mmCIF file of C-alpha atoms in Angstrom:
data_model
loop_
_atom_site.group_PDB
_atom_site.id
_atom_site.type_symbol
_atom_site.label_atom_id
_atom_site.label_comp_id
_atom_site.label_asym_id
_atom_site.label_seq_id
_atom_site.Cartn_x
_atom_site.Cartn_y
_atom_site.Cartn_z
ATOM 1 C CA MET N 1 -0.131 -0.064 0.055
ATOM 2 C CA PRO N 2 0.897 3.440 -0.615
ATOM 3 C CA PRO N 3 2.206 5.772 2.580
ATOM 4 C CA ILE N 4 -0.450 8.956 3.506
ATOM 5 C CA LEU N 5 0.505 11.616 2.386
ATOM 6 C CA LEU N 6 -2.353 13.289 4.382
ATOM 7 C CA SER N 7 -2.547 16.376 6.804
ATOM 8 C CA ALA N 8 -2.963 16.317 10.237
ATOM 9 C CA GLY N 9 -5.863 17.601 11.250
ATOM 10 C CA LEU N 10 -8.133 17.084 7.762
ATOM 11 C CA ALA N 11 -11.782 16.754 9.004
ATOM 12 C CA THR N 12 -13.707 14.311 6.695
ATOM 13 C CA GLY N 13 -17.226 12.114 6.811
ATOM 14 C CA ILE N 14 -18.483 9.264 7.651
ATOM 15 C CA GLY N 15 -21.056 8.714 4.561
ATOM 16 C CA SER N 16 -24.944 9.095 4.892
ATOM 17 C CA LEU N 17 -26.663 12.363 4.993
ATOM 18 C CA PRO N 18 -29.948 13.244 5.716
ATOM 19 C CA HIS N 19 -30.399 15.279 2.228
ATOM 20 C CA HIS N 20 -32.944 14.325 -0.812
ATOM 21 C CA ASP N 21 -31.328 16.277 -3.306
ATOM 22 C CA PRO N 22 -27.658 15.080 -4.004
ATOM 23 C CA MET N 23 -25.909 17.633 -5.783
ATOM 24 C CA ALA N 24 -27.270 19.651 -2.406
ATOM 25 C CA ALA N 25 -25.357 17.032 -0.314
ATOM 26 C CA ALA N 26 -22.148 17.398 -2.523
ATOM 27 C CA ALA N 27 -21.982 20.413 -2.241
ATOM 28 C CA SER N 28 -22.470 20.453 1.409
ATOM 29 C CA VAL N 29 -19.473 18.088 1.855
ATOM 30 C CA LEU N 30 -17.938 19.734 -0.577
ATOM 31 C CA ARG N 31 -17.715 23.266 1.224
ATOM 32 C CA LEU N 32 -17.970 22.003 4.825
ATOM 33 C CA LEU N 33 -14.727 19.282 4.369
ATOM 34 C CA PRO N 34 -12.951 20.503 1.761
ATOM 35 C CA GLY N 35 -9.508 18.796 2.984
ATOM 36 C CA LEU N 36 -11.371 15.333 2.645
ATOM 37 C CA PRO N 37 -14.582 15.284 1.113
ATOM 38 C CA SER N 38 -16.684 12.133 1.748
ATOM 39 C CA ALA N 39 -18.976 10.781 -0.820
ATOM 40 C CA PRO N 40 -22.142 11.342 0.817
ATOM 41 C CA GLN N 41 -24.789 8.310 0.996
ATOM 42 C CA LEU N 42 -28.605 9.089 0.831
ATOM 43 C CA PRO N 43 -30.917 6.680 2.546
ATOM 44 C CA ALA N 44 -33.248 9.291 2.979
ATOM 45 C CA ARG N 45 -33.634 9.462 -0.231
ATOM 46 C CA THR N 46 -33.788 6.126 -0.886
ATOM 47 C CA PRO N 47 -33.327 3.222 0.805
ATOM 48 C CA LEU N 48 -31.695 1.487 -2.209
ATOM 49 C CA GLU N 49 -29.027 3.852 -1.171
ATOM 50 C CA GLY N 50 -28.588 2.538 1.894
ATOM 51 C CA MET N 51 -25.102 0.769 3.077
ATOM 52 C CA ILE N 52 -26.505 -2.827 2.476
ATOM 53 C CA ALA N 53 -28.989 -2.675 -0.650
ATOM 54 C CA GLN N 54 -26.299 -0.404 -2.761
ATOM 55 C CA SER N 55 -23.859 -3.456 -1.631
ATOM 56 C CA VAL N 56 -25.762 -6.552 -2.415
ATOM 57 C CA ARG N 57 -27.709 -5.353 -5.311
ATOM 58 C CA ALA N 58 -24.521 -6.766 -7.031
ATOM 59 C CA LEU N 59 -24.812 -10.352 -6.323
ATOM 60 C CA PRO N 60 -26.770 -12.149 -8.789
ATOM 61 C CA GLU N 61 -28.368 -14.072 -6.253
ATOM 62 C CA VAL N 62 -30.031 -11.409 -4.489
ATOM 63 C CA VAL N 63 -33.632 -9.859 -5.553
ATOM 64 C CA LEU N 64 -33.976 -6.451 -3.500
ATOM 65 C CA ALA N 65 -37.488 -5.561 -2.094
ATOM 66 C CA ALA N 66 -38.127 -1.814 -2.871
ATOM 67 C CA ASP N 67 -37.285 -0.940 0.630
ATOM 68 C CA GLY N 68 -34.101 -1.661 0.121
ATOM 69 C CA SER N 69 -34.422 -5.178 2.438
ATOM 70 C CA ILE N 70 -33.475 -8.206 0.881
ATOM 71 C CA GLU N 71 -36.892 -10.112 -0.812
ATOM 72 C CA ARG N 72 -35.422 -13.475 -1.097
ATOM 73 C CA ILE N 73 -32.306 -15.468 -2.331
ATOM 74 C CA ASP N 74 -31.908 -16.805 -5.892
ATOM 75 C CA LEU N 75 -28.742 -20.294 -5.611
ATOM 76 C CA SER N 76 -29.603 -21.198 -8.878
ATOM 77 C CA ALA N 77 -27.950 -17.690 -9.625
ATOM 78 C CA LEU N 78 -24.540 -18.037 -7.827
ATOM 79 C CA ASN N 79 -23.228 -18.805 -11.415
ATOM 80 C CA GLU N 80 -23.545 -15.237 -13.175
ATOM 81 C CA PRO N 81 -21.522 -12.418 -12.758
ATOM 82 C CA ILE N 82 -21.031 -10.214 -10.298
ATOM 83 C CA VAL N 83 -21.277 -6.974 -11.505
ATOM 84 C CA ALA N 84 -20.841 -3.958 -9.837
ATOM 85 C CA THR N 85 -22.109 -0.623 -11.800
ATOM 86 C CA PHE N 86 -23.000 3.220 -10.743
ATOM 87 C CA ASP N 87 -26.337 3.332 -11.091
ATOM 88 C CA PRO N 88 -28.129 6.999 -10.904
ATOM 89 C CA THR N 89 -30.585 5.632 -8.110
ATOM 90 C CA ALA N 90 -28.418 3.566 -5.597
ATOM 91 C CA HIS N 91 -25.020 5.562 -6.062
ATOM 92 C CA GLY N 92 -26.662 9.342 -6.518
ATOM 93 C CA GLY N 93 -24.600 10.648 -3.770
ATOM 94 C CA LEU N 94 -21.423 9.363 -5.190
ATOM 95 C CA LEU N 95 -22.169 10.138 -8.538
ATOM 96 C CA ALA N 96 -22.998 13.543 -7.578
ATOM 97 C CA PHE N 97 -20.290 13.765 -5.523
ATOM 98 C CA LEU N 98 -17.406 12.854 -8.531
ATOM 99 C CA THR N 99 -19.862 15.891 -10.724
ATOM 100 C CA GLN N 100 -19.679 18.313 -8.396
ATOM 101 C CA ALA N 101 -15.624 17.884 -7.394
ATOM 102 C CA GLN N 102 -15.027 17.681 -11.201
ATOM 103 C CA ARG N 103 -16.842 21.213 -11.348
ATOM 104 C CA GLN N 104 -14.452 22.707 -8.845
ATOM 105 C CA PRO N 105 -11.895 25.021 -9.955
ATOM 106 C CA ARG N 106 -9.452 23.211 -8.310
ATOM 107 C CA PRO N 107 -10.108 19.530 -7.630
ATOM 108 C CA PRO N 108 -9.847 17.810 -4.043
ATOM 109 C CA ALA N 109 -6.324 16.755 -3.633
ATOM 110 C CA PHE N 110 -7.892 13.849 -1.711
ATOM 111 C CA VAL N 111 -11.573 12.317 -1.822
ATOM 112 C CA LYS N 112 -13.144 9.848 0.775
ATOM 113 C CA VAL N 113 -15.398 7.027 -0.411
ATOM 114 C CA GLN N 114 -16.732 4.143 1.419
ATOM 115 C CA VAL N 115 -18.312 0.943 1.454
ATOM 116 C CA ALA N 116 -20.319 -1.950 3.387
ATOM 117 C CA GLY N 117 -17.152 -3.844 4.422
ATOM 118 C CA PRO N 118 -17.454 -7.674 3.996
ATOM 119 C CA LEU N 119 -18.103 -8.647 7.685
ATOM 120 C CA THR N 120 -21.674 -6.375 7.847
ATOM 121 C CA VAL N 121 -22.521 -7.506 4.691
ATOM 122 C CA GLY N 122 -21.801 -11.284 5.569
ATOM 123 C CA MET N 123 -24.202 -11.027 8.105
ATOM 124 C CA ALA N 124 -26.570 -9.136 6.297
ATOM 125 C CA LEU N 125 -26.680 -12.565 3.869
ATOM 126 C CA VAL N 126 -26.951 -15.007 6.574
ATOM 127 C CA GLU N 127 -29.620 -13.042 8.253
ATOM 128 C CA ALA N 128 -31.300 -13.252 4.960
ATOM 129 C CA GLY N 129 -30.834 -17.235 4.838
ATOM 130 C CA VAL N 130 -27.959 -17.615 2.881
ATOM 131 C CA PRO N 131 -25.677 -20.391 4.518
ATOM 132 C CA THR N 132 -23.045 -19.080 6.562
ATOM 133 C CA PRO N 133 -20.031 -20.317 4.970
ATOM 134 C CA LEU N 134 -20.942 -19.111 1.289
ATOM 135 C CA ALA N 135 -22.673 -15.956 2.949
ATOM 136 C CA PHE N 136 -18.780 -14.779 3.645
ATOM 137 C CA GLU N 137 -17.325 -16.154 0.802
ATOM 138 C CA ARG N 138 -19.649 -14.009 -1.390
ATOM 139 C CA ALA N 139 -19.474 -10.911 0.585
ATOM 140 C CA GLY N 140 -15.700 -11.162 0.808
ATOM 141 C CA ILE N 141 -16.224 -11.466 -3.244
ATOM 142 C CA LEU N 142 -19.043 -8.417 -3.771
ATOM 143 C CA VAL N 143 -16.747 -6.316 -0.991
ATOM 144 C CA ARG N 144 -13.427 -6.545 -3.438
ATOM 145 C CA VAL N 145 -15.356 -6.066 -6.574
ATOM 146 C CA TRP N 146 -17.109 -3.090 -5.383
ATOM 147 C CA ALA N 147 -13.666 -1.626 -3.617
ATOM 148 C CA ARG N 148 -11.887 -2.340 -7.094
ATOM 149 C CA ALA N 149 -14.467 -0.352 -8.847
ATOM 150 C CA LEU N 150 -15.095 2.736 -6.912
ATOM 151 C CA GLU N 151 -11.022 2.643 -7.585
ATOM 152 C CA HIS N 152 -11.451 2.533 -10.929
ATOM 153 C CA ILE N 153 -14.630 5.401 -11.034
ATOM 154 C CA VAL N 154 -12.999 7.735 -8.788
ATOM 155 C CA ALA N 155 -9.712 7.848 -11.521
ATOM 156 C CA GLU N 156 -11.687 7.945 -14.576
ATOM 157 C CA ARG N 157 -13.817 10.963 -12.497
ATOM 158 C CA LEU N 158 -11.396 12.638 -10.734
ATOM 159 C CA PRO N 159 -7.698 12.022 -11.810
ATOM 160 C CA GLU N 160 -5.907 14.691 -9.696
ATOM 161 C CA SER N 161 -7.420 13.482 -6.954
ATOM 162 C CA ASP N 162 -5.691 10.671 -3.986
ATOM 163 C CA LEU N 163 -8.691 8.160 -3.045
ATOM 164 C CA VAL N 164 -9.219 7.278 0.527
ATOM 165 C CA LEU N 165 -11.060 3.984 0.625
ATOM 166 C CA PHE N 166 -12.922 2.970 3.886
ATOM 167 C CA PHE N 167 -14.931 0.010 4.646
ATOM 168 C CA ASP N 168 -17.972 0.552 7.155
ATOM 169 C CA GLU N 169 -17.822 -2.303 9.539
ATOM 170 C CA PRO N 170 -21.344 -1.848 12.191
ATOM 171 C CA GLY N 171 -21.036 -5.980 12.137
ATOM 172 C CA LEU N 172 -17.624 -5.626 14.251
ATOM 173 C CA VAL N 173 -20.235 -5.165 17.209
ATOM 174 C CA ALA N 174 -21.284 -8.394 16.709
ATOM 175 C CA PHE N 175 -17.807 -9.653 17.220
ATOM 176 C CA ARG N 176 -17.031 -8.047 20.686
ATOM 177 C CA ASP N 177 -20.408 -9.082 21.972
ATOM 178 C CA GLY N 178 -19.798 -12.755 21.145
ATOM 179 C CA GLU N 179 -22.428 -13.044 18.683
ATOM 180 C CA ALA N 180 -20.674 -13.548 15.084
ATOM 181 C CA PRO N 181 -21.795 -16.742 12.763
ATOM 182 C CA ILE N 182 -17.893 -16.990 11.924
ATOM 183 C CA ASP N 183 -14.561 -16.977 14.373
ATOM 184 C CA ARG N 184 -12.100 -14.246 14.458
ATOM 185 C CA GLU N 185 -9.570 -15.468 12.402
ATOM 186 C CA ARG N 186 -11.842 -15.871 9.303
ATOM 187 C CA ALA N 187 -13.331 -12.689 10.149
ATOM 188 C CA THR N 188 -9.605 -10.435 10.357
ATOM 189 C CA ASP N 189 -8.736 -12.503 6.705
ATOM 190 C CA LEU N 190 -11.342 -11.486 5.067
ATOM 191 C CA LEU N 191 -11.113 -8.146 6.241
ATOM 192 C CA SER N 192 -7.700 -8.138 5.493
ATOM 193 C CA GLY N 193 -8.755 -9.263 1.824
ATOM 194 C CA ALA N 194 -10.618 -6.460 1.247
ATOM 195 C CA LEU N 195 -8.336 -3.650 2.547
ATOM 196 C CA ALA N 196 -5.484 -5.696 0.198
ATOM 197 C CA ALA N 197 -8.276 -5.185 -3.194
ATOM 198 C CA VAL N 198 -7.138 -1.651 -4.010
ATOM 199 C CA ALA N 199 -3.924 0.032 -4.162
ATOM 200 C CA CYS N 200 -5.368 3.482 -2.887
ATOM 201 C CA ALA N 201 -5.073 4.373 1.386
ATOM 202 C CA VAL N 202 -7.732 2.133 2.942
ATOM 203 C CA GLY N 203 -9.458 2.784 6.201
ATOM 204 C CA VAL N 204 -11.822 0.840 8.659
ATOM 205 C CA HIS N 205 -14.774 2.442 10.153
ATOM 206 C CA VAL N 206 -15.477 0.779 13.366
ATOM 207 C CA CYS N 207 -19.032 1.666 14.886
ATOM 208 C CA GLY N 208 -20.040 2.554 18.402
ATOM 209 C CA HIS N 209 -18.376 -0.188 20.419
ATOM 210 C CA GLY N 210 -17.404 -3.013 17.899
ATOM 211 C CA ASP N 211 -14.484 -5.107 17.754
ATOM 212 C CA LEU N 212 -11.325 -2.882 17.201
ATOM 213 C CA ARG N 213 -9.101 -5.924 17.475
ATOM 214 C CA ILE N 214 -10.239 -7.600 15.149
ATOM 215 C CA ALA N 215 -10.230 -4.529 12.184
ATOM 216 C CA LEU N 216 -6.498 -3.190 13.998
ATOM 217 C CA ASP N 217 -5.138 -6.650 12.670
ATOM 218 C CA ALA N 218 -6.348 -6.739 9.362
ATOM 219 C CA GLY N 219 -4.277 -3.754 8.819
ATOM 220 C CA PRO N 220 -5.587 -0.729 7.371
ATOM 221 C CA GLN N 221 -3.915 2.570 7.141
ATOM 222 C CA ILE N 222 -7.095 4.266 8.804
ATOM 223 C CA LEU N 223 -9.246 3.757 11.579
ATOM 224 C CA GLY N 224 -12.077 5.420 12.522
ATOM 225 C CA VAL N 225 -13.416 5.429 15.469
ATOM 226 C CA GLU N 226 -16.151 7.038 17.966
ATOM 227 C CA VAL N 227 -13.743 9.203 20.982
ATOM 228 C CA SER N 228 -14.461 7.368 24.328
ATOM 229 C CA PRO N 229 -13.150 6.028 27.245
ATOM 230 C CA ALA N 230 -13.470 2.286 25.770
ATOM 231 C CA LEU N 231 -10.778 3.317 23.779
ATOM 232 C CA LEU N 232 -8.321 3.633 26.861
ATOM 233 C CA ALA N 233 -9.047 -0.381 26.981
ATOM 234 C CA HIS N 234 -6.884 -0.367 23.537
ATOM 235 C CA ALA N 235 -3.992 1.642 24.473
ATOM 236 C CA ALA N 236 -1.385 -0.439 23.165
ATOM 237 C CA ALA N 237 -2.810 -2.065 19.953
ATOM 238 C CA LEU N 238 -3.598 1.803 19.474
ATOM 239 C CA GLY N 239 0.074 3.478 19.857
ATOM 240 C CA ARG N 240 1.515 -0.272 17.747
ATOM 241 C CA HIS N 241 -0.921 1.703 14.733
ATOM 242 C CA MET N 242 0.901 4.153 15.029
ATOM 243 C CA GLU N 243 4.187 3.477 15.334
ATOM 244 C CA GLY N 244 3.354 1.408 12.223
ATOM 245 C CA ASP N 245 2.953 5.109 11.068
ATOM 246 C CA GLY N 246 -1.084 3.619 11.147
ATOM 247 C CA TRP N 247 -3.630 7.104 11.059
ATOM 248 C CA ILE N 248 -6.721 7.826 13.408
ATOM 249 C CA ALA N 249 -9.737 9.145 12.132
ATOM 250 C CA TRP N 250 -11.255 10.597 15.792
ATOM 251 C CA GLY N 251 -14.912 10.489 15.887
ATOM 252 C CA ALA N 252 -15.019 13.781 17.923
ATOM 253 C CA VAL N 253 -18.342 14.828 16.826
ATOM 254 C CA PRO N 254 -20.870 12.658 18.585
ATOM 255 C CA THR N 255 -23.922 11.432 16.662
ATOM 256 C CA ASP N 256 -26.295 9.794 19.194
ATOM 257 C CA ARG N 257 -26.879 12.890 21.344
ATOM 258 C CA PRO N 258 -26.583 17.436 20.895
ATOM 259 C CA VAL N 259 -24.002 18.604 20.539
ATOM 260 C CA GLY N 260 -24.625 22.194 20.660
ATOM 261 C CA GLU N 261 -22.694 24.921 18.329
ATOM 262 C CA HIS N 262 -19.668 25.312 19.952
ATOM 263 C CA ALA N 263 -16.627 22.945 19.413
ATOM 264 C CA ALA N 264 -14.791 23.867 22.335
ATOM 265 C CA PRO N 265 -17.016 20.712 24.595
ATOM 266 C CA LEU N 266 -15.409 18.670 21.987
ATOM 267 C CA TRP N 267 -11.865 19.255 21.715
ATOM 268 C CA LYS N 268 -11.750 18.956 25.226
ATOM 269 C CA ASN N 269 -13.324 15.540 25.208
ATOM 270 C CA LEU N 270 -10.659 15.025 22.808
ATOM 271 C CA ILE N 271 -7.850 16.144 24.482
ATOM 272 C CA ASP N 272 -8.810 14.552 27.737
ATOM 273 C CA CYS N 273 -8.900 10.813 25.559
ATOM 274 C CA TRP N 274 -4.820 12.150 24.465
ATOM 275 C CA CYS N 275 -3.832 12.896 27.585
ATOM 276 C CA GLU N 276 -4.987 9.569 29.135
ATOM 277 C CA LEU N 277 -3.647 7.341 26.090
ATOM 278 C CA THR N 278 -0.435 8.806 26.443
ATOM 279 C CA ARG N 279 -0.644 8.157 30.210
ATOM 280 C CA ARG N 280 -0.891 4.635 29.044
ATOM 281 C CA GLY N 281 2.138 4.509 26.799
ATOM 282 C CA CYS N 282 1.045 6.224 23.753
ATOM 283 C CA ASP N 283 3.207 8.422 21.554
ATOM 284 C CA GLY N 284 1.414 12.260 22.090
ATOM 285 C CA LEU N 285 2.912 13.508 19.036
ATOM 286 C CA ARG N 286 1.746 10.814 16.900
ATOM 287 C CA LEU N 287 -1.836 11.306 18.500
ATOM 288 C CA ARG N 288 -1.551 14.801 16.942
ATOM 289 C CA GLN N 289 0.248 14.034 13.842
ATOM 290 C CA GLN N 290 -1.111 10.872 12.735
ATOM 291 C CA ALA N 291 -4.777 12.001 13.591
ATOM 292 C CA LEU N 292 -7.896 12.931 10.963
ATOM 293 C CA VAL N 293 -11.493 14.148 12.407
ATOM 294 C CA SER N 294 -14.572 13.154 11.677
ATOM 295 C CA PRO N 295 -18.286 12.354 13.065
ATOM 296 C CA ALA N 296 -18.907 9.544 14.988
ATOM 297 C CA CYS N 297 -20.885 7.692 12.613
ATOM 298 C CA GLY N 298 -23.339 8.582 9.476
ATOM 299 C CA LEU N 299 -25.898 11.173 10.139
ATOM 300 C CA ALA N 300 -28.577 10.164 8.002
ATOM 301 C CA GLY N 301 -30.702 10.512 11.126
ATOM 302 C CA HIS N 302 -30.388 13.968 11.535
ATOM 303 C CA GLY N 303 -31.788 17.165 9.851
ATOM 304 C CA VAL N 304 -29.792 19.143 7.035
ATOM 305 C CA SER N 305 -29.285 21.426 9.444
ATOM 306 C CA GLN N 306 -27.635 19.289 12.415
ATOM 307 C CA ALA N 307 -25.650 17.685 9.685
ATOM 308 C CA GLU N 308 -23.966 20.612 8.552
ATOM 309 C CA ARG N 309 -23.374 21.921 11.786
ATOM 310 C CA SER N 310 -21.641 18.432 12.811
ATOM 311 C CA MET N 311 -19.360 18.873 9.678
ATOM 312 C CA ARG N 312 -18.776 22.196 10.667
ATOM 313 C CA LEU N 313 -17.962 21.276 14.231
ATOM 314 C CA ALA N 314 -15.303 18.588 12.583
ATOM 315 C CA ARG N 315 -13.574 20.668 10.728
ATOM 316 C CA GLU N 316 -13.062 23.372 13.694
ATOM 317 C CA ILE N 317 -11.415 20.549 15.676
ATOM 318 C CA GLY N 318 -9.270 19.391 12.544
ATOM 319 C CA ASP N 319 -8.225 23.087 12.480
ATOM 320 C CA ARG N 320 -6.727 22.555 16.075
ATOM 321 C CA ILE N 321 -5.297 19.338 15.804
ATOM 322 C CA HIS N 322 -3.794 20.524 12.784
ATOM 323 C CA ASP N 323 -2.158 24.234 14.528
ATOM 324 C CA GLN N 324 -1.303 21.866 17.651
ATOM 325 C CA ALA N 325 0.592 19.206 14.989
ATOM 326 C CA VAL N 326 2.073 22.078 13.387
ATOM 327 C CA ALA N 327 3.093 23.517 17.093
ATOM 328 C CA THR N 328 4.420 19.993 18.646
ATOM 329 C CA LYS N 329 6.606 19.232 14.901
ATOM 330 C CA LEU N 330 8.707 23.282 15.856
ATOM 331 C CA SER N 331 8.441 22.324 19.769
ATOM 332 C CA VAL N 332 11.121 19.574 18.440
ATOM 333 C CA GLY N 333 12.133 20.812 15.723
ATOM 334 C CA ALA N 334 11.231 18.964 13.243
#
């Protein structure tokens, strides 16, 4: 994988937004998160743009209902090819984002795109009735196909922009709770295989209290996590990740409660977390210099103005991270 050339403190999004107008959503992201804008997913516009529906629609054996759920599985279609195409309905947010980014006076240096991870897709297929071994086999293949397709379309439409591709894994919560249908070794292999399918920078977003160990063992260059006291138990693993030049996208803007108008309380929470991680052995310099920032999760459940406020707050926190990273470099003569 290539080295990451990002700047400390870049703010980005997790993906989902509440907008119904794809062009408005794309314009909002490019305006509020200019350093690392994230292609929006718009499940409020159509359920077919939901994370699972958007992915499994490429499986020939899956028949989707109008509400985006898996209506039935036709295993007789397994021999047909998996075709990842970017449909204006299922990928309205992404296509609008690429169009808007092309129209910028100067295309973004970096863009972030996300895809459902293989563990989350595998569990959705198991729930729909696919036998467990087959479900995760198909999920692994499918996610690699989508990852390569996303890499290709971004390179084609935005040749001057570097891609950061995130794999969203809310399914990691099941592994932490001991409710997953496959073992940890198999899960790590599946996720690692997805990360290795592309040549761009790759990350894994761990939702809520998902299993960080599987995400880290899979070898992402960027780990997306919510700022929480629960992270302190993983100080050693996070430290090793950063020592290996890995980055962390800190979900510093909560998405499960009101956040107010000002970044100061959120900044304090992040600094408190960093201070405690430093006391537990993490390198304080790396914590700042290898840090991105985002809302904790997607923003589809918010109103448009609330979602935009969350992105604005993330950018304000990112500016503070950048200032601290520069200051710490100067203080050590870097």
